[in-house]
Coordinates of C-alpha atoms in Angstrom, one line a residue:
Chain A
M804 CA -34.7 -27.6 15.5
K805 CA -34.6 -27.2 11.8
I806 CA -31.7 -24.9 11.1
G807 CA -30.6 -23.4 7.7
I808 CA -27.1 -22.1 7.3
I809 CA -26.3 -19.7 4.5
G810 CA -22.7 -19.7 3.3
G811 CA -20.1 -22.5 2.8
G812 CA -17.1 -20.7 4.1
A813 CA -15.2 -21.4 7.3
I814 CA -17.8 -20.1 9.7
G815 CA -20.7 -21.7 7.7
L816 CA -19.0 -25.1 7.8
L817 CA -18.1 -24.7 11.5
C818 CA -21.7 -23.9 12.5
A819 CA -23.2 -26.6 10.4
S820 CA -20.8 -29.3 11.8
Y821 CA -21.4 -28.5 15.4
L822 CA -25.1 -27.7 15.2
S823 CA -25.8 -31.0 13.3
E824 CA -25.1 -32.8 16.5
H825 CA -28.5 -31.9 17.9
H826 CA -30.4 -30.3 14.9
D827 CA -31.5 -30.9 11.4
I828 CA -29.2 -28.8 9.2
T829 CA -29.3 -27.6 5.7
L830 CA -26.3 -25.7 4.5
F831 CA -26.9 -23.4 1.5
T832 CA -23.9 -22.8 -0.7
R833 CA -23.4 -20.6 -3.8
R834 CA -21.7 -23.3 -5.9
K835 CA -23.7 -26.4 -6.8
Q836 CA -20.6 -28.6 -6.6
Q837 CA -19.9 -27.8 -3.1
A838 CA -23.5 -28.5 -2.0
E839 CA -23.4 -31.9 -3.8
E840 CA -20.1 -32.8 -2.2
I841 CA -21.3 -32.0 1.3
R842 CA -24.6 -33.8 0.7
A843 CA -22.7 -36.9 -0.4
L844 CA -19.8 -36.9 2.0
G845 CA -20.7 -34.7 4.9
I846 CA -18.4 -32.2 6.7
E847 CA -15.1 -32.9 8.4
R848 CA -14.2 -30.8 11.4
M849 CA -10.6 -30.7 12.8
V850 CA -10.5 -29.7 16.5
R851 CA -8.0 -30.4 19.3
G852 CA -6.2 -32.8 17.0
E853 CA -9.2 -34.9 16.2
T854 CA -11.4 -35.1 13.0
I855 CA -15.1 -35.3 13.5
Q856 CA -17.5 -36.3 10.6
S857 CA -21.0 -34.9 10.4
A858 CA -23.9 -35.6 8.0
V859 CA -25.8 -32.4 6.9
G860 CA -28.2 -31.5 4.1
A861 CA -26.9 -29.1 1.6
D862 CA -28.4 -27.1 -1.3
T863 CA -28.1 -24.0 -3.4
G864 CA -30.6 -21.2 -3.4
V865 CA -32.2 -20.5 0.0
K866 CA -35.7 -22.1 0.3
G867 CA -37.9 -23.5 3.1
I868 CA -38.9 -22.6 6.6
F869 CA -36.6 -23.0 9.5
D870 CA -36.7 -22.5 13.2
L871 CA -33.5 -20.4 12.7
L872 CA -31.6 -19.3 9.6
I873 CA -27.9 -18.4 10.1
V874 CA -26.3 -16.1 7.5
T875 CA -22.5 -16.6 7.5
V876 CA -21.6 -15.0 4.1
K877 CA -19.1 -12.2 4.0
Y878 CA -20.4 -8.7 4.0
H879 CA -19.8 -8.2 0.2
H880 CA -22.2 -11.0 -0.6
L881 CA -24.9 -9.8 1.9
Q882 CA -26.9 -7.8 -0.5
D883 CA -27.5 -10.9 -2.7
V884 CA -28.5 -12.9 0.3
L885 CA -31.0 -10.3 1.6
G886 CA -32.6 -10.4 -1.9
E887 CA -33.2 -14.1 -1.6
L888 CA -34.4 -13.9 2.0
S889 CA -36.9 -11.2 1.1
G890 CA -38.9 -13.8 -0.8
L891 CA -39.1 -16.3 2.1
P892 CA -41.9 -16.7 4.7
H893 CA -41.4 -14.9 8.0
Q894 CA -38.6 -16.4 10.1
R895 CA -35.8 -15.8 12.5
I896 CA -32.5 -15.0 11.0
L897 CA -29.1 -14.6 12.7
F898 CA -26.4 -12.6 11.0
L899 CA -22.8 -13.4 11.6
Q900 CA -20.9 -10.8 9.5
N901 CA -17.6 -9.2 10.5
G902 CA -17.4 -5.4 10.8
M903 CA -20.5 -3.3 11.3
A904 CA -21.5 -2.2 7.9
H905 CA -24.3 -4.9 7.8
L906 CA -26.1 -3.1 10.6
V907 CA -26.8 -0.3 8.3
D908 CA -28.1 -2.6 5.5
L909 CA -30.3 -4.5 8.0
K910 CA -31.7 -1.3 9.4
N911 CA -32.7 -0.2 5.9
W912 CA -34.0 -3.6 5.0
K913 CA -37.9 -3.6 4.9
T914 CA -38.7 -7.1 6.1
A915 CA -41.0 -8.9 8.5
H916 CA -38.3 -11.4 9.5
Q917 CA -37.0 -11.3 13.1
L918 CA -33.4 -10.4 12.9
Y919 CA -30.5 -11.3 15.3
I920 CA -26.9 -10.2 15.3
G921 CA -24.0 -12.4 16.4
V922 CA -20.3 -11.9 16.9
V923 CA -18.1 -14.9 16.2
E924 CA -15.1 -15.2 18.5
H925 CA -14.0 -18.6 17.1
G926 CA -10.9 -19.1 14.9
A927 CA -11.7 -21.2 11.9
M928 CA -9.9 -22.0 8.6
K929 CA -11.6 -23.6 5.6
V930 CA -9.5 -26.5 4.5
S931 CA -11.5 -27.7 1.6
D932 CA -15.1 -27.3 0.3
R933 CA -16.3 -29.8 3.1
A934 CA -13.6 -29.5 5.8
V935 CA -12.9 -26.9 8.4
N936 CA -10.2 -26.5 11.0
H937 CA -11.5 -25.1 14.3
T938 CA -8.2 -23.3 15.2
G939 CA -9.4 -21.1 18.0
I940 CA -12.2 -22.1 20.5
G941 CA -14.3 -19.1 21.5
V942 CA -18.0 -18.3 21.7
I943 CA -20.6 -16.7 19.6
K944 CA -22.2 -13.7 21.3
W945 CA -25.6 -12.8 20.0
G946 CA -28.7 -10.7 20.5
A947 CA -31.9 -9.5 19.0
F948 CA -31.7 -6.7 16.5
L949 CA -34.3 -3.9 16.8
H950 CA -36.9 -6.0 18.7
E951 CA -37.3 -7.7 22.0
E952 CA -38.1 -11.4 21.2
K953 CA -35.3 -13.6 22.4
G954 CA -35.6 -16.4 20.0
P955 CA -34.3 -19.9 20.6
M956 CA -32.4 -20.5 23.8
S957 CA -28.7 -20.3 23.7
S958 CA -28.5 -23.6 25.5
E959 CA -30.3 -25.3 22.7
L960 CA -27.8 -24.1 20.2
S961 CA -24.7 -24.7 22.3
T962 CA -22.7 -27.9 22.3
G963 CA -19.2 -28.7 23.7
D964 CA -16.6 -26.4 22.0
F965 CA -19.3 -24.4 20.3
Q966 CA -21.1 -22.1 22.8
M967 CA -23.7 -19.5 22.1
V968 CA -24.1 -16.6 24.6
Y969 CA -27.1 -14.4 24.5
T970 CA -26.4 -10.7 25.4
D971 CA -28.2 -7.4 25.2
E972 CA -24.7 -5.9 24.9
W973 CA -24.0 -7.4 21.5
K974 CA -23.5 -3.9 20.0
K975 CA -20.6 -3.2 22.4
V976 CA -19.1 -6.6 21.6
L977 CA -19.3 -5.8 17.9
E978 CA -17.7 -2.4 18.4
E979 CA -14.8 -3.8 20.4
K980 CA -14.3 -6.4 17.7
L981 CA -14.5 -3.8 15.0
L982 CA -11.9 -1.7 16.8
V983 CA -9.5 -4.7 17.0
N984 CA -10.1 -5.5 13.4
V985 CA -9.5 -1.9 12.2
C986 CA -6.3 -1.7 14.2
I987 CA -4.9 -5.1 13.0
N988 CA -6.3 -6.0 9.6
P989 CA -5.5 -3.1 7.3
L990 CA -2.0 -2.5 8.6
T991 CA -0.9 -6.1 8.5
A992 CA -2.4 -6.4 5.0
L993 CA -0.5 -3.3 3.8
L994 CA 2.7 -4.2 5.5
H995 CA 2.6 -7.9 4.9
V996 CA 3.5 -8.7 8.4
N997 CA 2.1 -11.1 11.1
N998 CA -0.1 -9.7 13.9
G999 CA 2.8 -9.7 16.4
E1000 CA 5.0 -7.3 14.3
L1001 CA 2.5 -4.6 15.0
V1002 CA 3.6 -4.5 18.6
S1003 CA 7.3 -5.6 18.1
N1004 CA 8.2 -2.8 15.6
P1005 CA 7.7 0.7 17.3
A1006 CA 7.0 2.4 14.0
Y1007 CA 4.2 0.0 13.2
E1008 CA 2.8 0.3 16.7
H1009 CA 2.8 4.1 16.2
M1010 CA 0.7 3.5 13.0
M1011 CA -1.6 1.3 15.0
T1012 CA -2.2 4.0 17.5
C1013 CA -3.2 6.4 14.7
A1014 CA -5.9 3.9 13.6
F1015 CA -6.9 3.3 17.1
E1016 CA -7.3 6.9 18.1
E1017 CA -9.4 7.7 15.1
A1018 CA -11.6 4.6 15.4
V1019 CA -12.2 5.1 19.2
S1020 CA -13.2 8.7 18.5
I1021 CA -15.6 7.8 15.6
L1022 CA -17.3 5.1 17.7
G1023 CA -17.3 7.4 20.7
L1024 CA -15.9 4.6 23.0
P1025 CA -15.1 5.1 26.6
E1026 CA -12.3 3.3 28.5
K1027 CA -9.6 4.0 26.0
D1028 CA -6.8 2.7 28.1
R1029 CA -8.5 -0.7 28.6
L1030 CA -9.3 -0.9 24.9
W1031 CA -5.8 -0.1 23.8
A1032 CA -4.4 -2.8 26.2
H1033 CA -7.0 -5.2 24.7
V1034 CA -5.8 -4.5 21.1
K1035 CA -2.2 -4.9 22.1
S1036 CA -2.9 -8.2 24.0
I1037 CA -4.7 -9.5 20.9
C1038 CA -1.6 -8.7 18.8
H1039 CA 0.5 -10.6 21.3
Q1040 CA -1.9 -13.6 21.6
T1041 CA -2.0 -14.0 17.8
A1042 CA 1.5 -12.9 17.2
A1043 CA 2.3 -15.6 14.7
N1044 CA -1.0 -15.4 12.9
Q1045 CA -1.8 -13.7 9.5
S1046 CA -4.8 -11.5 9.8
S1047 CA -7.8 -12.4 7.6
M1048 CA -7.2 -9.3 5.5
L1049 CA -3.6 -10.2 4.8
Q1050 CA -4.6 -13.7 3.8
D1051 CA -7.2 -12.2 1.5
I1052 CA -4.6 -9.9 -0.1
V1053 CA -2.1 -12.7 -0.4
K1054 CA -4.6 -15.1 -1.9
G1055 CA -6.1 -12.4 -4.3
R1056 CA -9.5 -12.5 -2.7
Q1057 CA -11.8 -9.6 -1.9
T1058 CA -11.1 -8.2 1.6
E1059 CA -13.6 -7.1 4.2
R1060 CA -12.4 -3.6 3.8
K1061 CA -15.8 -2.1 3.3
A1062 CA -17.3 -3.9 6.3
I1063 CA -14.6 -2.7 8.6
I1064 CA -12.9 0.5 7.5
G1065 CA -15.6 1.6 5.1
Y1066 CA -18.2 1.5 7.9
L1067 CA -16.0 3.8 10.1
L1068 CA -15.4 6.2 7.3
K1069 CA -19.1 6.5 6.6
K1070 CA -19.9 6.9 10.3
A1071 CA -17.3 9.5 10.5
Q1072 CA -18.7 11.4 7.5
G1073 CA -22.1 11.4 9.1
Q1074 CA -20.5 13.2 12.1
G1075 CA -18.6 15.7 10.0
M1076 CA -15.3 14.1 10.8
T1077 CA -12.5 13.4 8.3
P1078 CA -10.1 10.8 9.9
P1079 CA -6.9 11.2 7.9
F1080 CA -5.2 7.9 8.8
L1081 CA -8.2 5.7 8.1
T1082 CA -8.9 7.5 4.9
F1083 CA -5.3 6.8 3.9
L1084 CA -5.4 3.1 4.9
N1085 CA -8.7 2.7 3.0
R1086 CA -7.2 4.1 -0.1
S1087 CA -3.9 2.2 0.1
L1088 CA -5.8 -1.1 0.6
E1089 CA -8.0 -0.3 -2.4
V1090 CA -4.9 0.2 -4.5
L1091 CA -3.4 -3.0 -3.2
E1092 CA -6.7 -4.9 -3.9
K1093 CA -6.6 -3.7 -7.5
K1094 CA -2.9 -4.6 -7.8
Q1095 CA -3.9 -8.3 -7.2
T1096 CA -6.1 -8.7 -10.2
K1097 CA -4.0 -6.8 -12.8
S1098 CA -0.3 -6.1 -12.6
F1099 CA -0.4 -3.2 -15.0
E1100 CA -2.9 -0.5 -15.6
Chain B
M864 CA 34.5 19.3 -25.5
K865 CA 34.3 15.6 -25.6
I866 CA 31.4 14.5 -23.4
G867 CA 30.4 11.0 -22.4
I868 CA 26.8 10.4 -21.2
I869 CA 26.0 7.2 -19.3
G870 CA 22.4 6.1 -19.3
G871 CA 19.8 6.1 -22.1
G872 CA 16.8 7.2 -20.1
A873 CA 15.0 10.5 -20.3
I874 CA 17.7 12.6 -18.6
G875 CA 20.5 10.9 -20.6
L876 CA 18.7 11.6 -23.9
L877 CA 17.9 15.1 -22.8
C878 CA 21.5 16.0 -21.9
A879 CA 22.9 14.2 -25.1
S880 CA 20.4 16.1 -27.3
Y881 CA 21.2 19.6 -26.0
L882 CA 24.9 19.2 -25.4
S883 CA 25.4 17.8 -28.9
E884 CA 24.7 21.3 -30.2
H885 CA 28.3 22.4 -29.2
H886 CA 30.1 19.3 -28.1
D887 CA 31.2 15.8 -29.3
I888 CA 28.8 13.4 -27.5
T889 CA 28.9 9.7 -26.9
L890 CA 25.9 8.2 -25.2
F891 CA 26.5 4.9 -23.4
T892 CA 23.4 2.7 -23.1
R893 CA 23.0 -0.7 -21.4
R894 CA 21.2 -2.3 -24.3
K895 CA 23.1 -2.7 -27.6
Q896 CA 19.9 -2.2 -29.7
Q897 CA 19.4 1.3 -28.3
A898 CA 23.0 2.3 -28.9
E899 CA 22.7 1.1 -32.5
E900 CA 19.5 2.9 -33.1
I901 CA 20.8 6.2 -31.8
R902 CA 24.0 5.9 -33.8
A903 CA 22.0 5.2 -36.9
L904 CA 19.1 7.7 -36.5
G905 CA 20.2 10.2 -33.8
I906 CA 18.1 11.6 -31.0
E907 CA 14.7 13.4 -31.3
R908 CA 13.9 16.1 -28.8
M909 CA 10.4 17.5 -28.4
V910 CA 10.2 21.0 -26.8
R911 CA 7.8 23.9 -27.0
G912 CA 5.9 22.0 -29.7
E913 CA 8.9 21.6 -32.0
T914 CA 11.0 18.4 -32.8
I915 CA 14.7 18.8 -32.9
Q916 CA 17.0 16.1 -34.4
S917 CA 20.5 15.7 -33.2
A918 CA 23.4 13.3 -34.2
V919 CA 25.3 11.7 -31.4
G920 CA 27.7 8.8 -31.0
A921 CA 26.5 5.9 -29.0
D922 CA 28.0 2.7 -27.6
T923 CA 27.6 0.1 -24.8
G924 CA 30.2 -0.4 -22.1
V925 CA 31.9 2.8 -20.9
K926 CA 35.3 3.4 -22.4
G927 CA 37.6 6.3 -23.5
I928 CA 38.7 9.6 -22.0
F929 CA 36.4 12.6 -21.9
D930 CA 36.5 16.2 -20.8
L931 CA 33.4 15.3 -18.8
L932 CA 31.4 12.1 -18.1
I933 CA 27.8 12.5 -17.0
V934 CA 26.1 9.6 -15.2
T935 CA 22.3 9.7 -15.6
V936 CA 21.4 6.1 -14.6
K937 CA 18.9 5.6 -11.7
Y938 CA 20.3 5.0 -8.3
H939 CA 19.6 1.3 -8.4
H940 CA 22.0 0.9 -11.4
L941 CA 24.7 3.1 -10.0
Q942 CA 26.9 0.4 -8.3
D943 CA 27.3 -1.4 -11.8
V944 CA 28.3 1.9 -13.3
L945 CA 30.8 2.7 -10.6
G946 CA 32.4 -0.6 -11.2
E947 CA 32.9 0.3 -14.9
L948 CA 34.2 3.8 -14.1
S949 CA 36.8 2.3 -11.7
G950 CA 38.7 0.8 -14.6
L951 CA 38.9 4.2 -16.6
P952 CA 41.8 6.7 -16.6
H953 CA 41.3 9.7 -14.3
Q954 CA 38.6 12.1 -15.4
R955 CA 35.8 14.5 -14.3
I956 CA 32.4 12.8 -13.7
L957 CA 29.1 14.5 -12.9
F958 CA 26.4 12.4 -11.2
L959 CA 22.7 13.4 -11.7
Q960 CA 20.9 10.9 -9.5
N961 CA 17.7 11.6 -7.7
G962 CA 17.5 11.3 -3.9
M963 CA 20.7 11.4 -1.8
A964 CA 21.7 7.8 -1.3
H965 CA 24.4 8.1 -4.0
L966 CA 26.3 10.6 -1.9
V967 CA 27.0 7.8 0.6
D968 CA 28.2 5.4 -2.2
L969 CA 30.3 8.1 -3.8
K970 CA 31.9 9.0 -0.3
N971 CA 32.8 5.4 0.1
W972 CA 34.1 5.0 -3.5
K973 CA 37.9 4.8 -3.6
T974 CA 38.6 6.6 -6.8
A975 CA 41.0 9.2 -8.2
H976 CA 38.2 10.7 -10.6
Q977 CA 37.1 14.2 -9.8
L978 CA 33.4 14.0 -8.8
Y979 CA 30.6 16.5 -9.3
I980 CA 27.0 16.3 -8.2
G981 CA 24.1 17.8 -10.1
V982 CA 20.4 18.3 -9.3
V983 CA 18.1 18.1 -12.4
E984 CA 15.2 20.5 -12.3
H985 CA 13.9 19.6 -15.8
G986 CA 10.9 17.6 -16.5
A987 CA 11.5 15.0 -19.2
M988 CA 9.7 11.9 -20.5
K989 CA 11.3 9.2 -22.6
V990 CA 9.1 8.7 -25.6
S991 CA 11.1 5.9 -27.3
D992 CA 14.6 4.6 -27.2
R993 CA 15.8 7.6 -29.2
A994 CA 13.1 10.3 -28.4
V995 CA 12.6 12.5 -25.4
N996 CA 9.9 15.0 -24.5
H997 CA 11.3 18.1 -22.7
T998 CA 8.1 18.7 -20.6
G999 CA 9.4 21.1 -18.0
I1000 CA 12.2 23.6 -18.7
G1001 CA 14.3 24.1 -15.6
V1002 CA 18.1 24.1 -14.9
I1003 CA 20.7 21.7 -13.7
K1004 CA 22.4 22.9 -10.5
W1005 CA 25.7 21.3 -9.9
G1006 CA 28.9 21.6 -7.8
A1007 CA 32.2 19.9 -6.9
F1008 CA 31.9 16.9 -4.5
L1009 CA 34.6 16.7 -1.8
H1010 CA 37.1 18.9 -3.7
E1011 CA 37.6 22.5 -4.8
E1012 CA 38.3 22.3 -8.6
K1013 CA 35.4 23.8 -10.4
G1014 CA 35.8 21.8 -13.7
P1015 CA 34.3 23.0 -17.0
M1016 CA 32.5 26.4 -17.1
S1017 CA 28.7 26.3 -16.8
S1018 CA 28.5 28.6 -19.8
E1019 CA 30.3 26.1 -22.0
L1020 CA 27.7 23.4 -21.0
S1021 CA 24.6 25.6 -21.2
T1022 CA 22.6 26.2 -24.3
G1023 CA 19.1 27.7 -24.8
D1024 CA 16.5 25.8 -22.7
F1025 CA 19.3 23.7 -21.2
Q1026 CA 21.1 25.8 -18.5
M1027 CA 23.7 24.6 -16.1
V1028 CA 24.2 26.6 -12.9
Y1029 CA 27.2 26.1 -10.7
T1030 CA 26.7 26.5 -7.0
D1031 CA 28.5 25.5 -3.8
E1032 CA 25.1 25.2 -2.2
W1033 CA 24.2 22.1 -4.2
K1034 CA 23.8 20.0 -1.1
K1035 CA 21.0 22.3 0.1
V1036 CA 19.4 22.2 -3.3
L1037 CA 19.6 18.4 -3.2
E1038 CA 18.1 18.2 0.3
E1039 CA 15.2 20.4 -0.7
K1040 CA 14.5 18.3 -3.7
L1041 CA 14.7 15.1 -1.5
L1042 CA 12.2 16.7 0.9
V1043 CA 9.7 17.4 -1.9
N1044 CA 10.3 13.9 -3.4
V1045 CA 9.7 12.2 0.0
C1046 CA 6.5 14.2 0.5
I1047 CA 5.0 13.6 -2.9
N1048 CA 6.4 10.3 -4.4
P1049 CA 5.6 7.6 -1.8
L1050 CA 2.1 8.9 -1.0
T1051 CA 1.1 9.4 -4.6
A1052 CA 2.4 5.9 -5.5
L1053 CA 0.6 4.2 -2.5
L1054 CA -2.7 6.2 -3.1
H1055 CA -2.6 6.1 -6.9
V1056 CA -3.4 9.8 -7.1
N1057 CA -2.1 12.8 -9.0
N1058 CA 0.1 15.3 -7.2
G1059 CA -2.7 17.7 -6.8
E1060 CA -4.8 15.4 -4.7
L1061 CA -2.3 15.5 -1.8
V1062 CA -3.3 19.1 -1.3
S1063 CA -7.0 18.9 -2.3
N1064 CA -7.9 16.0 0.1
P1065 CA -7.3 17.0 3.7
A1066 CA -6.7 13.4 4.8
Y1067 CA -3.9 13.0 2.3
E1068 CA -2.5 16.4 3.1
H1069 CA -2.3 15.3 6.8
M1070 CA -0.4 12.2 5.8
M1071 CA 2.0 14.5 3.8
T1072 CA 2.6 16.6 6.9
C1073 CA 3.6 13.4 8.7
A1074 CA 6.2 12.6 6.1
F1075 CA 7.3 16.3 5.9
E1076 CA 7.8 16.6 9.7
E1077 CA 9.9 13.4 10.0
A1078 CA 12.1 14.3 6.9
V1079 CA 12.7 17.8 8.1
S1080 CA 13.8 16.6 11.4
I1081 CA 16.1 13.8 10.0
L1082 CA 17.7 16.3 7.7
G1083 CA 17.9 19.0 10.3
L1084 CA 16.5 21.6 8.0
P1085 CA 15.7 25.1 9.2
E1086 CA 12.9 27.3 7.7
K1087 CA 10.2 24.7 8.1
D1088 CA 7.4 27.2 7.2
R1089 CA 9.0 28.2 4.0
L1090 CA 9.7 24.6 3.1
W1091 CA 6.2 23.4 3.7
A1092 CA 4.9 26.2 1.6
H1093 CA 7.4 25.1 -1.1
V1094 CA 6.2 21.5 -1.0
K1095 CA 2.5 22.5 -1.3
S1096 CA 3.2 24.9 -4.1
I1097 CA 4.9 22.1 -6.0
C1098 CA 1.9 20.0 -5.5
H1099 CA -0.3 22.8 -6.9
Q1100 CA 2.0 23.5 -9.8
T1101 CA 2.1 19.8 -10.8
A1102 CA -1.4 19.1 -9.8
A1103 CA -2.2 17.1 -12.9
N1104 CA 1.0 15.2 -13.0
Q1105 CA 1.7 11.6 -12.0
S1106 CA 4.8 11.5 -9.8
S1107 CA 7.7 9.4 -11.2
M1108 CA 7.2 6.8 -8.4
L1109 CA 3.5 6.4 -9.3
Q1110 CA 4.5 6.0 -12.9
D1111 CA 7.1 3.3 -11.9
I1112 CA 4.5 1.4 -9.8
V1113 CA 1.9 1.6 -12.6
K1114 CA 4.3 0.5 -15.2
G1115 CA 5.8 -2.3 -13.1
R1116 CA 9.3 -0.7 -12.9
Q1117 CA 11.6 -0.6 -9.9
T1118 CA 11.0 2.7 -8.0
E1119 CA 13.6 5.1 -6.6
R1120 CA 12.4 4.2 -3.0
K1121 CA 15.9 3.3 -1.8
A1122 CA 17.4 6.5 -3.1
I1123 CA 14.7 8.7 -1.5
I1124 CA 13.1 7.1 1.5
G1125 CA 15.8 4.5 2.1
Y1126 CA 18.4 7.2 2.5
L1127 CA 16.4 9.1 5.0
L1128 CA 15.8 5.9 7.0
K1129 CA 19.4 5.1 7.1
K1130 CA 20.3 8.7 8.2
A1131 CA 17.7 8.5 10.9
Q1132 CA 19.1 5.2 12.1
G1133 CA 22.5 6.8 12.4
Q1134 CA 21.0 9.5 14.6
G1135 CA 19.1 7.0 16.8
M1136 CA 15.8 8.1 15.4
T1137 CA 13.0 5.7 14.3
P1138 CA 10.6 7.8 12.1
P1139 CA 7.3 5.8 12.2
F1140 CA 5.6 7.2 9.2
L1141 CA 8.6 7.0 6.8
T1142 CA 9.2 3.4 8.0
F1143 CA 5.5 2.6 7.3
L1144 CA 5.6 4.2 3.8
N1145 CA 8.8 2.4 3.0
R1146 CA 7.4 -1.0 3.9
S1147 CA 4.0 -0.3 2.2
L1148 CA 5.9 0.6 -1.0
E1149 CA 8.0 -2.4 -0.8
V1150 CA 4.9 -4.6 -0.6
L1151 CA 3.3 -2.7 -3.5
E1152 CA 6.5 -3.2 -5.6
K1153 CA 6.4 -6.9 -5.0
K1154 CA 2.7 -7.1 -5.9
Q1155 CA 3.7 -5.9 -9.4
T1156 CA 5.7 -8.8 -10.3
K1157 CA 3.7 -11.6 -8.8
S1158 CA 0.0 -11.6 -7.9
F1159 CA 0.3 -14.4 -5.4
E1160 CA 2.9 -15.4 -2.9

């Protein structure tokens, strides 16, 4: 198949590297330099101690017709990408954003494209503009958004450590990932602690229950006990890891605050709820984000 | 009387300016330049729209014998000052620190000096090295620490808008001020909001109740309803103000975190309590303080 991948971050590089084994790939990046480098030297993927080289096409500015387009940019760049996609001929587009805020934007997007939503359960770290470390082997669960047409077969898109799993339950998967994210990311970023500390320090675990209770109630999720056990087990499994939001704060990058906590706050507002702890976390993160770029006001 | 005042901040300048009306004042500053400037040009005090000049002595390094020494430095400079005071002949020393952490240090301090504790209820802003704005006219409540001797009469030390009130209940006064501080300061600093927003935004008010409940329980304070009404009324009265801790964070200065929240956490620990919200606030503030001095780690 002819597959276009939009975004040269960790997930974009990961998808391009694996999918290039069986498909004709074009990776679209924002910066010209990254596209040129990838076109000239290919992508390097580190996984299970090995380094695998792959040759892929690369360009800036999304153009052309593909059997599948995969959008891997962060939520805060999504609006720009939707603008570009609006000008393209009708095609199938898979969105792999974190959080759930993009569902709202996609719902409001007047487009003839056929949209799919995916949830990435891989761990990946961008090492350089053309190298990615596949740190956690998971799957991508995906499904059709607001239509019935299944699109390409998951089997065509899967290869070795990169499996795609089609599911009509993608929204539940997304919600559970959002729940985990909202429990772990903001707190670790604010407290500058590894994921494990949220369950080893009773005070922090108590804070996490506050976020959990509010999020579960906003999302209207059943099976609270199972979900809480799930969140805690993720903390234990990833005890030594720095959450992506903590990494963003430390590195002075924009965080996925709006995609994760912002989405929940908007949803709560729509239901006439005012979740105090999430409101507080959101504001504290906003302050911390601003502190990064200027030390004095 | 011969009065020495240690510390050239807002409270030090305020005390020196008022007390110089009836007493022989020496103000001890850390920086030589500030002492020289004050010696040469005196102190300017702005109050009720007027500017009043006063001539005072000034020096660096505490030396000499006084009828009363007043220590106005922030808690995080107290240890250095205690070291200097240890070398002086026996005298009466009044401590005006915020929070309650200094009580622990003073209790452990092996000294023959006669110690007094005061609670400043004035509002004051340092305008320059030799100018202070008396923004809120209150009183200083004070009493003897661990002894019975009353020291100089309050009437001798009081003048116009600067009243000293002696009370055996100073500890209760200190505790209530600490409670107000721990409710307002950390939250406003974390959220970058004026004091009033803690009572106008229901989510923030909820957070404030969390801090309040934990602090009241650690301090073992009765009359919870009255105290909560008191905290809220302070928020309303000072709605447009930035708390001192918020100002410290914005200006990149060290905050009084340890004197206020650190004291409560230590006290809680001694009672086998682990207050989750105060632990969380303390850690978040620590992170925010660090963010000021370096943008990346």
